[in-house]
Amino acid sequence: MSEDPASLFRHVLGKSGSCDDSYTGVPITGSVHDNHFCSANPSFIAIVTESVGGGSFLVLPINQTGRVDPRHPRVSGHSGPVLDVKWNPFDDHCVASCSEDCTVRIWDIPDCGVQQELLRARKTLIGHCRRVGLIQWHPTAENLLLSSAYDYRVRLVLMPVHRRHPSEALLLSVSFSGDGSRLAAASKDRRVRILDPRTGRVLHRVYKVLYMGGLRMLVRFVEPDFCVQEDLSKPLHEEILDASAGVIFPFYDADTRMLYLAGKGDTTIRCYELSNETPYISFLTEFRCRVPQKGLGVMPKRGLDVSACEIFRFYRVIAVKATVEPLSVVVPRRESRTFQKDLYPATAGDRAAVTAQEWLQGAEKGARHEPSFCVHLRPNVSELLGWQPDGTGSFSLLRLQPSEAAVPPSGSEVRASRDL
């Protein structure tokens, strides 16, 4: 497959962190569930650990690297193994976890981190009758959490209100569209379903699925290949992958339109660039590591080191070494210590675009909402910036096309950037 000579990212590199940059001595969970077992934000990293007689996970300050004290206190409120953890995208001190004990729990993490065993959650969500294997926060509305369990039920939770939707099959992967108005769900019966998450209604009839924000596409996976498509009738492009050791975890960066494919139990991470024109997807490179990963966490854009031209960062969960190792995706530049504005387009911020109630009711056209935005700052620099749509700042407004807007979108995704 030919490379685009005009691409900014055709020479990206993957740099694995040293032992000093990694988290070593971590008792990684022995669960074989197909999840990432790791979640990160600019303040903390959460790692699912092995536990006797219950379920637990570690929460460490993001800069507290090196060897982890085996007596470090954990978050241990579940009575069964923890299967998934996810940080709230709008609150760096709020993390959700789900477990084989059929519950979902919401935890508040102190500013100083977990200093003693944390047993009591802020809220325990009960409603599933079998183990809960998947949780996902809504990308634009605050305090909305989706959970899927082995009881073939999907629950959209607005604390403390529950909305329950029956599922036709066990869900293996879910992905919200950029503005959260659609939900793509891949299930064990090898089908992709596009849902209205407000009502649970199936709008359209695989293995893993991922929405491509900004491109109005989605990518679906059926081992050993994957395809990119605008709808479910005809693929735009199909790609056959080499034999992989396990499940493929897809990660998409809407800012750079780059797709990363990492296999569970594999030692490589493949990197692609997507576009709206033929051939739609171009292979860039692959990052090879020495030992296989069991799962992966991803740092949000606002936590990257822009002075090093870092455009993406993985946290590789390596069970055989009891280590969580960072892997940075960087674009080599000679003047890498200056802010490279072409590598950092507008990105999602840490404030919700709408409230959960507004989203559930459906935002009316023309409704004004405070935009969610983020500015890429140099490390250790903080500054309060106002939104200036007609000044030195800029913004872009992303809307669903009329053909997709069967339900009024819940506030468009507003992004802003500013040169520093």
Coordinates of C-alpha atoms in Angstrom, one line a residue:
M1 CA 0.0 0.0 0.0
S2 CA 1.4 3.3 -1.0
E3 CA 2.2 6.1 1.5
D4 CA 1.0 9.6 1.1
P5 CA 4.0 11.8 0.5
A6 CA 2.3 14.8 2.0
S7 CA 1.5 13.1 5.3
L8 CA 2.8 14.7 8.5
F9 CA 3.0 11.4 10.2
R10 CA 4.7 9.1 7.7
H11 CA 7.9 9.0 9.8
V12 CA 6.3 8.4 13.3
L13 CA 8.4 6.5 15.8
G14 CA 7.4 4.4 18.8
K15 CA 9.6 5.0 21.8
S16 CA 9.3 2.5 24.7
G17 CA 9.8 3.9 28.2
S18 CA 12.8 2.9 30.4
C19 CA 12.4 1.1 33.7
D20 CA 12.5 4.4 35.4
D21 CA 9.5 5.5 33.3
S22 CA 7.5 2.3 33.8
Y23 CA 5.5 0.9 36.7
T24 CA 7.2 -2.3 37.8
G25 CA 6.3 -5.0 40.3
V26 CA 2.6 -4.7 39.5
P27 CA 0.6 -7.9 40.2
I28 CA -1.2 -7.9 36.9
T29 CA -4.6 -9.6 36.9
G30 CA -4.8 -13.2 35.7
S31 CA -8.2 -12.7 34.1
V32 CA -8.5 -13.8 30.5
H33 CA -11.3 -11.3 29.8
D34 CA -10.7 -9.3 26.6
N35 CA -10.3 -5.9 28.1
H36 CA -7.5 -3.3 28.4
F37 CA -7.1 -3.7 32.3
C38 CA -5.5 -0.2 32.3
S39 CA -6.8 3.3 32.1
A40 CA -4.9 6.6 32.4
N41 CA -5.4 10.4 32.5
P42 CA -3.0 13.3 33.2
S43 CA -3.2 12.8 36.9
F44 CA -3.5 9.0 37.6
I45 CA -3.2 5.6 36.1
A46 CA -5.5 2.7 37.2
I47 CA -4.3 -0.9 36.7
V48 CA -6.4 -4.0 37.4
T49 CA -4.5 -6.4 39.7
E50 CA -4.7 -9.9 40.9
S51 CA -6.6 -10.3 44.2
V52 CA -7.5 -13.1 46.6
G53 CA -11.1 -13.3 47.7
G54 CA -12.3 -10.3 45.8
G55 CA -11.4 -7.8 43.2
S56 CA -9.1 -4.8 43.3
F57 CA -7.1 -2.3 41.2
L58 CA -4.3 0.0 41.8
V59 CA -4.5 3.8 41.4
L60 CA -1.1 5.5 41.1
P61 CA -0.1 9.1 40.5
I62 CA 0.9 9.3 36.8
N63 CA 4.4 10.5 37.8
Q64 CA 5.0 7.9 40.5
T65 CA 6.9 5.6 38.2
G66 CA 9.5 2.9 39.2
R67 CA 8.9 -0.1 41.4
V68 CA 5.5 -0.2 43.1
D69 CA 5.5 -1.0 46.8
P70 CA 3.8 -4.5 47.1
R71 CA 1.9 -3.1 50.2
H72 CA 0.6 -0.1 48.2
P73 CA -3.1 0.3 49.2
R74 CA -5.6 -0.6 46.5
V75 CA -9.2 0.1 45.6
S76 CA -10.8 -3.1 46.9
G77 CA -14.5 -2.8 47.2
H78 CA -15.6 -5.5 44.7
S79 CA -16.3 -9.0 45.9
G80 CA -15.3 -10.5 42.5
P81 CA -12.5 -9.9 40.0
V82 CA -12.5 -6.5 38.4
L83 CA -12.9 -6.8 34.6
D84 CA -12.7 -3.2 33.4
V85 CA -11.8 0.3 34.7
K86 CA -12.4 3.7 33.0
W87 CA -11.6 7.2 34.1
N88 CA -14.3 9.9 33.8
P89 CA -13.3 12.1 30.8
F90 CA -14.5 15.2 32.6
D91 CA -13.2 14.4 36.1
D92 CA -9.6 13.2 36.6
H93 CA -10.5 12.1 40.2
C94 CA -13.5 9.9 39.3
V95 CA -13.0 6.3 38.0
A96 CA -15.6 3.6 37.3
S97 CA -15.0 -0.2 37.6
C98 CA -17.0 -3.3 36.8
S99 CA -16.7 -6.8 38.1
E100 CA -17.8 -10.4 38.2
D101 CA -19.8 -9.5 41.3
C102 CA -22.4 -8.0 38.9
T103 CA -21.9 -4.4 40.0
V104 CA -20.5 -1.2 38.6
R105 CA -18.9 1.1 41.2
I106 CA -17.9 4.8 41.0
W107 CA -14.9 5.8 43.0
D108 CA -13.6 9.2 44.2
I109 CA -9.8 9.4 44.2
P110 CA -8.2 12.0 46.6
D111 CA -5.8 14.6 45.1
C112 CA -2.9 12.9 46.9
G113 CA -3.9 9.4 45.5
V114 CA -4.9 6.3 47.4
Q115 CA -3.1 6.5 50.8
Q116 CA -5.1 3.7 52.5
E117 CA -7.2 0.8 51.3
L118 CA -10.3 2.2 49.6
L119 CA -13.3 0.0 50.3
R120 CA -16.3 2.3 50.0
A121 CA -17.4 3.6 46.6
R122 CA -19.2 6.8 46.1
K123 CA -21.9 4.9 44.3
T124 CA -22.6 1.2 43.7
L125 CA -24.8 0.5 40.6
I126 CA -26.8 -2.7 40.9
G127 CA -29.0 -4.0 38.1
H128 CA -27.2 -6.7 36.2
C129 CA -27.7 -10.3 37.2
R130 CA -24.5 -11.6 35.7
R131 CA -20.9 -10.4 35.5
V132 CA -20.4 -7.0 34.0
G133 CA -17.6 -7.1 31.4
L134 CA -17.7 -3.7 29.8
I135 CA -18.1 0.0 30.8
Q136 CA -17.8 3.2 28.7
W137 CA -18.3 6.8 29.6
H138 CA -20.3 9.1 27.3
P139 CA -17.9 11.3 25.3
T140 CA -19.8 14.6 25.5
A141 CA -22.5 14.4 28.3
E142 CA -21.5 14.4 32.0
N143 CA -22.3 11.6 34.4
L144 CA -23.5 9.2 31.8
L145 CA -22.1 5.7 31.9
L146 CA -22.8 2.6 29.8
S147 CA -22.4 -0.9 31.1
S148 CA -22.8 -4.3 29.3
A149 CA -23.0 -7.6 31.1
Y150 CA -23.4 -11.3 30.4
D151 CA -27.1 -11.1 31.1
Y152 CA -27.6 -9.6 27.6
R153 CA -28.5 -6.2 29.0
V154 CA -27.1 -2.8 28.3
R155 CA -27.6 -0.1 30.9
L156 CA -27.2 3.6 30.3
V157 CA -26.8 5.1 33.8
L158 CA -27.4 8.7 34.8
M159 CA -26.6 8.7 38.5
P160 CA -28.9 7.7 40.0
V161 CA -31.3 7.0 37.1
H162 CA -31.0 3.8 35.1
R163 CA -32.2 3.1 31.6
R164 CA -32.1 -0.5 30.6
H165 CA -32.0 -1.8 27.0
P166 CA -32.2 -5.5 26.2
S167 CA -29.5 -6.9 23.8
E168 CA -29.9 -9.6 21.3
A169 CA -26.4 -11.0 21.9
L170 CA -23.5 -10.6 24.2
L171 CA -21.6 -7.3 23.4
L172 CA -17.9 -7.6 23.0
S173 CA -17.1 -4.0 22.0
V174 CA -18.9 -0.6 22.0
S175 CA -17.9 2.8 20.5
F176 CA -19.8 6.1 20.8
S177 CA -19.8 8.5 17.8
G178 CA -18.0 11.7 18.3
D179 CA -21.0 13.6 19.6
G180 CA -22.4 10.6 21.4
S181 CA -25.7 10.5 19.4
R182 CA -25.0 7.0 18.1
L183 CA -23.6 3.8 19.5
A184 CA -21.9 1.1 17.5
A185 CA -21.9 -2.3 19.2
A186 CA -20.2 -5.5 18.1
S187 CA -21.5 -8.7 19.6
K188 CA -20.7 -12.4 19.9
D189 CA -23.0 -13.3 17.0
R190 CA -20.6 -11.5 14.7
R191 CA -22.9 -8.6 13.9
V192 CA -22.6 -4.8 14.2
R193 CA -25.6 -2.9 15.4
I194 CA -25.9 0.9 15.3
L195 CA -28.1 2.0 18.2
D196 CA -29.7 5.2 19.4
P197 CA -28.3 5.1 23.0
R198 CA -31.2 7.3 24.3
T199 CA -33.9 4.8 23.4
G200 CA -32.0 1.5 22.7
R201 CA -33.6 1.3 19.3
V202 CA -31.5 -0.5 16.7
L203 CA -31.0 1.8 13.7
H204 CA -28.9 -0.6 11.6
R205 CA -28.0 -4.2 11.6
V206 CA -18.2 -8.5 14.3
Y207 CA -15.9 -8.6 16.6
K208 CA -14.5 -5.2 17.4
V209 CA -15.9 -1.9 16.2
L210 CA -14.8 1.7 16.4
Y211 CA -16.3 5.0 15.3
M212 CA -14.1 7.3 13.3
G213 CA -14.9 10.7 14.5
G214 CA -14.9 13.4 11.9
L215 CA -14.7 10.9 9.0
R216 CA -18.3 9.6 9.4
M217 CA -16.8 6.0 9.2
L218 CA -16.5 3.0 11.4
V219 CA -14.0 0.2 11.4
R220 CA -15.0 -3.3 12.2
F221 CA -12.9 -6.4 12.8
V222 CA -13.5 -10.0 11.9
E223 CA -10.3 -12.0 12.5
P224 CA -7.9 -11.9 10.7
D225 CA -9.1 -8.9 8.7
F226 CA -10.7 -5.5 9.2
C227 CA -12.6 -3.1 6.9
V228 CA -13.4 0.6 6.9
Q229 CA -16.9 1.6 5.8
E230 CA -19.4 4.5 5.8
D231 CA -22.4 2.3 6.3
L232 CA -23.0 -1.4 6.9
S233 CA -23.9 -2.2 3.3
K234 CA -20.5 -2.0 1.5
P235 CA -17.0 -1.7 2.8
L236 CA -14.8 1.1 1.5
H237 CA -11.6 -0.8 2.1
E238 CA -10.6 -4.2 3.4
E239 CA -7.3 -5.1 4.9
I240 CA -5.9 -8.6 5.8
L241 CA -3.7 -8.7 8.8
D242 CA -0.9 -11.1 9.6
A243 CA -1.7 -13.8 12.1
S244 CA -2.1 -12.2 15.5
A245 CA -1.7 -13.9 18.8
G246 CA -5.1 -12.7 20.1
V247 CA -7.9 -10.1 20.0
I248 CA -7.2 -6.9 18.1
F249 CA -7.6 -3.7 20.2
P250 CA -8.3 -0.7 17.9
F251 CA -7.5 2.9 19.0
Y252 CA -8.4 5.9 16.9
D253 CA -7.0 9.5 17.2
A254 CA -9.6 11.8 15.6
D255 CA -7.2 14.8 15.8
T256 CA -4.6 13.2 13.5
R257 CA -6.9 10.6 11.8
M258 CA -4.5 7.9 12.8
L259 CA -5.6 4.3 13.6
Y260 CA -3.6 2.0 15.9
L261 CA -4.1 -1.7 16.0
A262 CA -2.6 -3.7 18.9
G263 CA -3.1 -7.4 19.4
K264 CA -3.7 -9.0 22.8
G265 CA -0.7 -11.2 23.4
D266 CA 1.1 -9.6 20.5
T267 CA 4.4 -7.6 20.4
T268 CA 3.5 -5.2 17.6
I269 CA 1.3 -2.1 17.2
R270 CA 0.4 -1.2 13.7
C271 CA -0.2 2.4 12.6
Y272 CA -2.4 3.6 9.8
E273 CA -3.6 7.0 8.5
L274 CA -7.2 7.5 7.3
S275 CA -8.7 9.9 4.8
N276 CA -11.9 10.6 3.0
E277 CA -10.4 9.7 -0.4
T278 CA -9.2 6.5 -2.0
P279 CA -7.5 4.4 -0.8
Y280 CA -9.1 5.7 2.5
I281 CA -6.4 4.0 4.7
S282 CA -2.6 4.0 4.4
F283 CA -0.2 1.9 6.3
L284 CA 2.5 4.0 8.0
T285 CA 4.6 1.7 10.2
E286 CA 4.5 -0.7 13.1
F287 CA 6.1 -0.5 16.5
R288 CA 7.8 -3.7 17.6
C289 CA 8.3 -4.5 21.3
R290 CA 10.2 -7.3 23.0
V291 CA 7.5 -8.8 25.1
P292 CA 3.7 -9.2 24.4
Q293 CA 1.1 -7.0 26.0
K294 CA -2.0 -8.3 27.9
G295 CA -3.8 -4.9 27.6
L296 CA -3.3 -1.3 26.9
G297 CA -4.3 2.1 28.4
V298 CA -4.2 5.4 26.5
M299 CA -3.3 8.9 27.8
P300 CA -5.8 11.6 26.8
K301 CA -4.3 14.3 24.5
R302 CA -4.2 16.9 27.2
G303 CA -1.6 14.7 29.1
L304 CA 0.9 14.4 26.3
D305 CA 4.4 15.9 26.2
V306 CA 4.0 18.4 23.3
S307 CA 7.6 19.6 23.7
A308 CA 8.8 16.2 22.5
C309 CA 6.3 16.1 19.6
E310 CA 4.4 13.2 21.3
I311 CA 1.1 12.6 19.5
F312 CA -0.1 9.5 21.3
R313 CA 0.9 7.4 24.3
F314 CA 0.1 3.8 25.2
Y315 CA 0.5 2.1 28.6
R316 CA 1.3 -1.5 27.8
V317 CA 0.2 -4.0 30.5
I318 CA 3.0 -6.7 30.4
A319 CA 1.9 -9.6 32.6
V320 CA 5.1 -11.6 32.2
K321 CA 7.2 -8.8 33.6
A322 CA 4.6 -7.5 36.1
T323 CA 5.1 -4.1 34.5
V324 CA 3.1 -1.3 32.9
E325 CA 5.3 0.3 30.3
P326 CA 4.7 3.6 28.4
L327 CA 5.1 3.7 24.6
S328 CA 5.2 7.1 23.1
V329 CA 4.3 7.8 19.5
V330 CA 6.4 10.8 18.4
V331 CA 7.0 12.7 15.2
P332 CA 10.8 13.4 14.9
R333 CA 11.4 17.2 14.4
R334 CA 14.7 19.1 14.6
E335 CA 13.1 21.9 16.6
S336 CA 11.2 19.6 18.8
R337 CA 11.3 21.9 21.9
T338 CA 9.1 24.5 20.3
F339 CA 5.4 24.0 20.0
Q340 CA 4.5 22.3 16.6
K341 CA 1.0 23.6 15.9
D342 CA 0.6 21.5 12.7
L343 CA 0.9 18.3 14.8
Y344 CA -1.7 19.5 17.4
P345 CA -5.0 20.5 15.9
A346 CA -8.0 21.3 18.1
T347 CA -8.8 18.6 20.5
A348 CA -11.5 17.5 23.0
G349 CA -11.3 19.1 26.4
D350 CA -12.1 18.1 30.0
R351 CA -15.5 19.8 30.2
A352 CA -18.8 18.2 29.1
A353 CA -20.6 19.9 26.2
V354 CA -24.0 19.2 27.7
T355 CA -25.5 17.8 30.9
A356 CA -26.8 14.3 31.0
Q357 CA -30.4 15.5 31.3
E358 CA -30.0 17.7 28.2
W359 CA -28.6 14.8 26.3
L360 CA -31.2 12.3 27.3
Q361 CA -34.0 14.7 26.3
G362 CA -32.3 15.6 23.0
A363 CA -30.8 19.1 22.6
E364 CA -32.9 21.4 20.4
K365 CA -31.4 22.9 17.4
G366 CA -29.8 26.3 18.1
A367 CA -29.4 25.5 21.8
R368 CA -26.3 27.2 23.2
H369 CA -23.9 25.2 25.3
E370 CA -20.6 26.1 26.8
P371 CA -18.0 24.5 24.5
S372 CA -15.6 21.9 25.6
F373 CA -12.1 22.7 24.6
C374 CA -8.5 22.1 25.4
V375 CA -5.3 23.9 24.7
H376 CA -2.0 22.0 24.4
L377 CA 0.4 23.5 26.9
R378 CA 4.0 22.9 27.4
P379 CA 4.8 20.6 30.4
N380 CA 4.3 22.1 33.8
V381 CA 2.6 25.2 32.4
S382 CA -1.0 26.1 33.3
E383 CA -3.0 29.0 32.1
L384 CA -6.7 29.9 32.1
L385 CA -7.7 30.8 28.5
G386 CA -11.0 32.2 27.4
W387 CA -12.9 31.0 24.3
Q388 CA -12.3 33.6 21.5
P389 CA -14.0 32.5 18.3
D390 CA -13.3 35.7 16.4
G391 CA -9.9 36.7 18.0
T392 CA -6.6 34.9 18.0
G393 CA -8.3 31.6 18.8
S394 CA -10.2 29.4 16.3
F395 CA -12.8 26.8 16.6
S396 CA -14.5 24.2 14.4
L397 CA -18.1 22.9 14.7
L398 CA -18.7 19.3 13.8
R399 CA -22.3 18.2 13.0
L400 CA -24.0 15.0 11.9
Q401 CA -25.1 15.0 8.3
P402 CA -28.9 15.3 7.8
S403 CA -29.0 11.6 6.7
E404 CA -27.7 10.6 10.1
A405 CA -29.7 13.0 12.2
A406 CA -32.7 10.8 12.9
V407 CA -32.6 12.1 16.4
P408 CA -31.5 15.7 17.1
P409 CA -27.9 15.7 18.1
S410 CA -27.1 16.4 21.7
G411 CA -25.0 19.5 21.3
S412 CA -22.4 19.6 18.6
E413 CA -18.8 18.8 19.5
V414 CA -17.0 22.2 19.7
R415 CA -13.3 22.4 19.7
A416 CA -10.9 25.2 20.1
S417 CA -7.2 25.8 19.8
R418 CA -4.7 28.5 20.4
D419 CA -1.2 29.1 19.3
L420 CA 1.2 29.4 22.2

